[in-house]
Amino acid sequence: MSAQLLMIEDDSRLAHMVGEYLGQSGFTVTECATAQAGLTHLQNPPSGTAPELVILDLMLPDMDGLEVCRRIRAAQGDMAQIPVLMLTAKGDPLDRIIGLELGADDYLPKPFEPRELLARIRAILRRRVEGAPVANKLLRFGSLEIDRDARAVTVAGQLCDLTAYQFDLLVALAERAGRVLSRDQIMEAVRGRELEAFDRSIDVHMGRIRAAIEADPKNPKRIVTVRGAGYVFAKQQD
């Protein structure tokens, strides 16, 4: 059975082109031209099965794509966990940063190559399916526990709110605890292949992860910034 994708995009010509291209690669794409139609589809999918990924345009006629992303992440149940790949025609990096802060898993600026869109979709879905190729599925660092199988993170028994991409970033760092990783190395670890990187996006995600797992996000003890080099996950924790 092909993977089900939802594309929320008001440019019908672009949506049709993308749908045809992704269809040739085994995906089934449902197109929604408005934010409300997309949210309704996510809340009550006609097939009874939610899509595996949402391709979300930033500029929609009835609602800002950022607000759509916020509503997806604020939803109850499985809908909140659906990966979101945001499309933006705006050149201002701030829009991408805000999208990532709201929980988007990745972004792609317009105009884009369909092959890159396909590569990013496959990378996101692969991260969700494969998991970490190691025997120990549970990582423990003091009160912090990372369960690879359940794709869940808890601190002192309390579940942390992380997107799929943020979970993968945390795992990539935790598996290499004590080792300083550059932004490029971190992105390579979670993508599985080298794609054009927007370095600031890593900083945004790290801020969100710290907010979820650190006692004091402004003075982090678990994920430490190494100026001019990148990040390191501390081996010794509470």
PDB file of C-alpha atoms in Angstrom, residues 85-194:
ATOM      1  CA  LEU A  85       7.043  19.746   5.585  1.00  0.00           C
ATOM      2  CA  MET A  86       6.453  23.444   5.036  1.00  0.00           C
ATOM      3  CA  LEU A  87       6.658  25.177   1.662  1.00  0.00           C
ATOM      4  CA  THR A  88       7.411  28.886   1.610  1.00  0.00           C
ATOM      5  CA  ALA A  89       7.712  31.400  -1.201  1.00  0.00           C
ATOM      6  CA  LYS A  90       8.986  34.051   1.164  1.00  0.00           C
ATOM      7  CA  GLY A  91      12.687  34.837   1.191  1.00  0.00           C
ATOM      8  CA  ASP A  92      12.738  36.012   4.811  1.00  0.00           C
ATOM      9  CA  PRO A  93      14.436  33.324   6.956  1.00  0.00           C
ATOM     10  CA  LEU A  94      12.288  34.457   9.889  1.00  0.00           C
ATOM     11  CA  ASP A  95       9.253  32.704   8.395  1.00  0.00           C
ATOM     12  CA  ARG A  96      11.168  29.436   8.277  1.00  0.00           C
ATOM     13  CA  ILE A  97      12.418  29.890  11.820  1.00  0.00           C
ATOM     14  CA  ILE A  98       8.897  30.536  13.100  1.00  0.00           C
ATOM     15  CA  GLY A  99       7.630  27.482  11.235  1.00  0.00           C
ATOM     16  CA  LEU A 100      10.269  25.290  12.854  1.00  0.00           C
ATOM     17  CA  GLU A 101       9.528  26.787  16.256  1.00  0.00           C
ATOM     18  CA  LEU A 102       5.857  25.894  15.798  1.00  0.00           C
ATOM     19  CA  GLY A 103       6.766  22.272  15.120  1.00  0.00           C
ATOM     20  CA  ALA A 104       7.390  21.870  11.381  1.00  0.00           C
ATOM     21  CA  ASP A 105       9.780  18.989  10.727  1.00  0.00           C
ATOM     22  CA  ASP A 106      11.380  20.493   7.636  1.00  0.00           C
ATOM     23  CA  TYR A 107      10.929  23.292   5.111  1.00  0.00           C
ATOM     24  CA  LEU A 108      11.526  23.830   1.425  1.00  0.00           C
ATOM     25  CA  PRO A 109      11.551  27.279  -0.216  1.00  0.00           C
ATOM     26  CA  LYS A 110       9.801  27.872  -3.544  1.00  0.00           C
ATOM     27  CA  PRO A 111      10.644  27.399  -6.307  1.00  0.00           C
ATOM     28  CA  PHE A 112      11.954  23.907  -5.607  1.00  0.00           C
ATOM     29  CA  GLU A 113      13.104  20.865  -7.517  1.00  0.00           C
ATOM     30  CA  PRO A 114      10.565  18.023  -7.256  1.00  0.00           C
ATOM     31  CA  ARG A 115      13.457  15.630  -6.708  1.00  0.00           C
ATOM     32  CA  GLU A 116      14.507  17.531  -3.598  1.00  0.00           C
ATOM     33  CA  LEU A 117      10.944  17.480  -2.280  1.00  0.00           C
ATOM     34  CA  LEU A 118      10.868  13.721  -2.831  1.00  0.00           C
ATOM     35  CA  ALA A 119      14.222  13.301  -1.086  1.00  0.00           C
ATOM     36  CA  ARG A 120      13.086  15.281   1.926  1.00  0.00           C
ATOM     37  CA  ILE A 121       9.804  13.363   2.183  1.00  0.00           C
ATOM     38  CA  ARG A 122      11.618  10.048   2.023  1.00  0.00           C
ATOM     39  CA  ALA A 123      14.131  11.195   4.634  1.00  0.00           C
ATOM     40  CA  ILE A 124      11.374  12.237   7.057  1.00  0.00           C
ATOM     41  CA  LEU A 125       9.435   8.996   6.612  1.00  0.00           C
ATOM     42  CA  ARG A 126      12.609   6.910   6.842  1.00  0.00           C
ATOM     43  CA  ARG A 127      13.480   8.469  10.178  1.00  0.00           C
ATOM     44  CA  ARG A 128      10.057   7.545  11.507  1.00  0.00           C
ATOM     45  CA  VAL A 129      10.261   3.925  10.372  1.00  0.00           C
ATOM     46  CA  GLU A 130      13.841   2.839  10.762  1.00  0.00           C
ATOM     47  CA  GLY A 131      14.657   3.849  14.310  1.00  0.00           C
ATOM     48  CA  ALA A 132      18.181   3.517  15.659  1.00  0.00           C
ATOM     49  CA  PRO A 133      20.190   0.456  14.541  1.00  0.00           C
ATOM     50  CA  VAL A 134      21.483  -0.456  17.978  1.00  0.00           C
ATOM     51  CA  ALA A 135      20.608  -3.155  20.479  1.00  0.00           C
ATOM     52  CA  ASN A 136      19.794  -0.904  23.422  1.00  0.00           C
ATOM     53  CA  LYS A 137      16.534   0.826  22.537  1.00  0.00           C
ATOM     54  CA  LEU A 138      16.361   2.817  25.775  1.00  0.00           C
ATOM     55  CA  LEU A 139      18.879   5.574  26.509  1.00  0.00           C
ATOM     56  CA  ARG A 140      19.099   6.780  30.116  1.00  0.00           C
ATOM     57  CA  PHE A 141      20.888   9.878  31.361  1.00  0.00           C
ATOM     58  CA  GLY A 142      19.908  10.477  34.954  1.00  0.00           C
ATOM     59  CA  SER A 143      16.219  11.397  35.009  1.00  0.00           C
ATOM     60  CA  LEU A 144      16.161  11.685  31.214  1.00  0.00           C
ATOM     61  CA  GLU A 145      14.998   8.614  29.276  1.00  0.00           C
ATOM     62  CA  ILE A 146      14.838   8.265  25.502  1.00  0.00           C
ATOM     63  CA  ASP A 147      12.796   5.319  24.239  1.00  0.00           C
ATOM     64  CA  ARG A 148      13.637   4.693  20.588  1.00  0.00           C
ATOM     65  CA  ASP A 149      10.910   2.103  20.037  1.00  0.00           C
ATOM     66  CA  ALA A 150       8.138   4.266  21.475  1.00  0.00           C
ATOM     67  CA  ARG A 151       9.775   7.421  20.099  1.00  0.00           C
ATOM     68  CA  ALA A 152       9.165   9.031  23.471  1.00  0.00           C
ATOM     69  CA  VAL A 153      11.267  11.187  25.794  1.00  0.00           C
ATOM     70  CA  THR A 154      10.585  11.579  29.506  1.00  0.00           C
ATOM     71  CA  VAL A 155      12.221  13.581  32.281  1.00  0.00           C
ATOM     72  CA  ALA A 156      11.491  12.291  35.783  1.00  0.00           C
ATOM     73  CA  GLY A 157       8.619  10.305  34.302  1.00  0.00           C
ATOM     74  CA  GLN A 158       7.042  13.317  32.580  1.00  0.00           C
ATOM     75  CA  LEU A 159       6.540  13.039  28.822  1.00  0.00           C
ATOM     76  CA  CYS A 160       8.319  15.717  26.781  1.00  0.00           C
ATOM     77  CA  ASP A 161       6.632  17.387  23.818  1.00  0.00           C
ATOM     78  CA  LEU A 162       8.939  16.995  20.802  1.00  0.00           C
ATOM     79  CA  THR A 163       8.304  16.794  17.070  1.00  0.00           C
ATOM     80  CA  ALA A 164       9.511  13.765  15.114  1.00  0.00           C
ATOM     81  CA  TYR A 165      12.453  15.768  13.792  1.00  0.00           C
ATOM     82  CA  GLN A 166      13.388  17.059  17.249  1.00  0.00           C
ATOM     83  CA  PHE A 167      13.257  13.511  18.617  1.00  0.00           C
ATOM     84  CA  ASP A 168      15.691  12.396  15.911  1.00  0.00           C
ATOM     85  CA  LEU A 169      18.001  15.324  16.636  1.00  0.00           C
ATOM     86  CA  LEU A 170      18.043  14.429  20.339  1.00  0.00           C
ATOM     87  CA  VAL A 171      18.761  10.764  19.590  1.00  0.00           C
ATOM     88  CA  ALA A 172      21.584  11.723  17.210  1.00  0.00           C
ATOM     89  CA  LEU A 173      23.218  13.773  19.985  1.00  0.00           C
ATOM     90  CA  ALA A 174      22.535  11.268  22.782  1.00  0.00           C
ATOM     91  CA  GLU A 175      24.016   8.381  20.801  1.00  0.00           C
ATOM     92  CA  ARG A 176      27.204  10.429  20.515  1.00  0.00           C
ATOM     93  CA  ALA A 177      27.248  11.741  24.077  1.00  0.00           C
ATOM     94  CA  GLY A 178      30.457  13.570  24.927  1.00  0.00           C
ATOM     95  CA  ARG A 179      31.312  14.228  21.298  1.00  0.00           C
ATOM     96  CA  VAL A 180      31.088  17.721  19.830  1.00  0.00           C
ATOM     97  CA  LEU A 181      29.021  17.730  16.636  1.00  0.00           C
ATOM     98  CA  SER A 182      28.865  20.545  14.093  1.00  0.00           C
ATOM     99  CA  ARG A 183      25.529  21.585  12.641  1.00  0.00           C
ATOM    100  CA  ASP A 184      26.404  19.855   9.366  1.00  0.00           C
ATOM    101  CA  GLN A 185      27.237  16.614  11.211  1.00  0.00           C
ATOM    102  CA  ILE A 186      23.955  16.747  13.121  1.00  0.00           C
ATOM    103  CA  MET A 187      21.910  17.318   9.970  1.00  0.00           C
ATOM    104  CA  GLU A 188      23.786  14.534   8.175  1.00  0.00           C
ATOM    105  CA  ALA A 189      23.045  12.164  11.068  1.00  0.00           C
ATOM    106  CA  VAL A 190      19.296  12.761  10.957  1.00  0.00           C
ATOM    107  CA  ARG A 191      18.798  13.143   7.233  1.00  0.00           C
ATOM    108  CA  GLY A 192      20.789  10.112   6.162  1.00  0.00           C
ATOM    109  CA  ARG A 193      22.100  12.121   3.220  1.00  0.00           C
ATOM    110  CA  GLU A 194      23.505  15.569   2.631  1.00  0.00           C
TER     111      GLU A 194
END
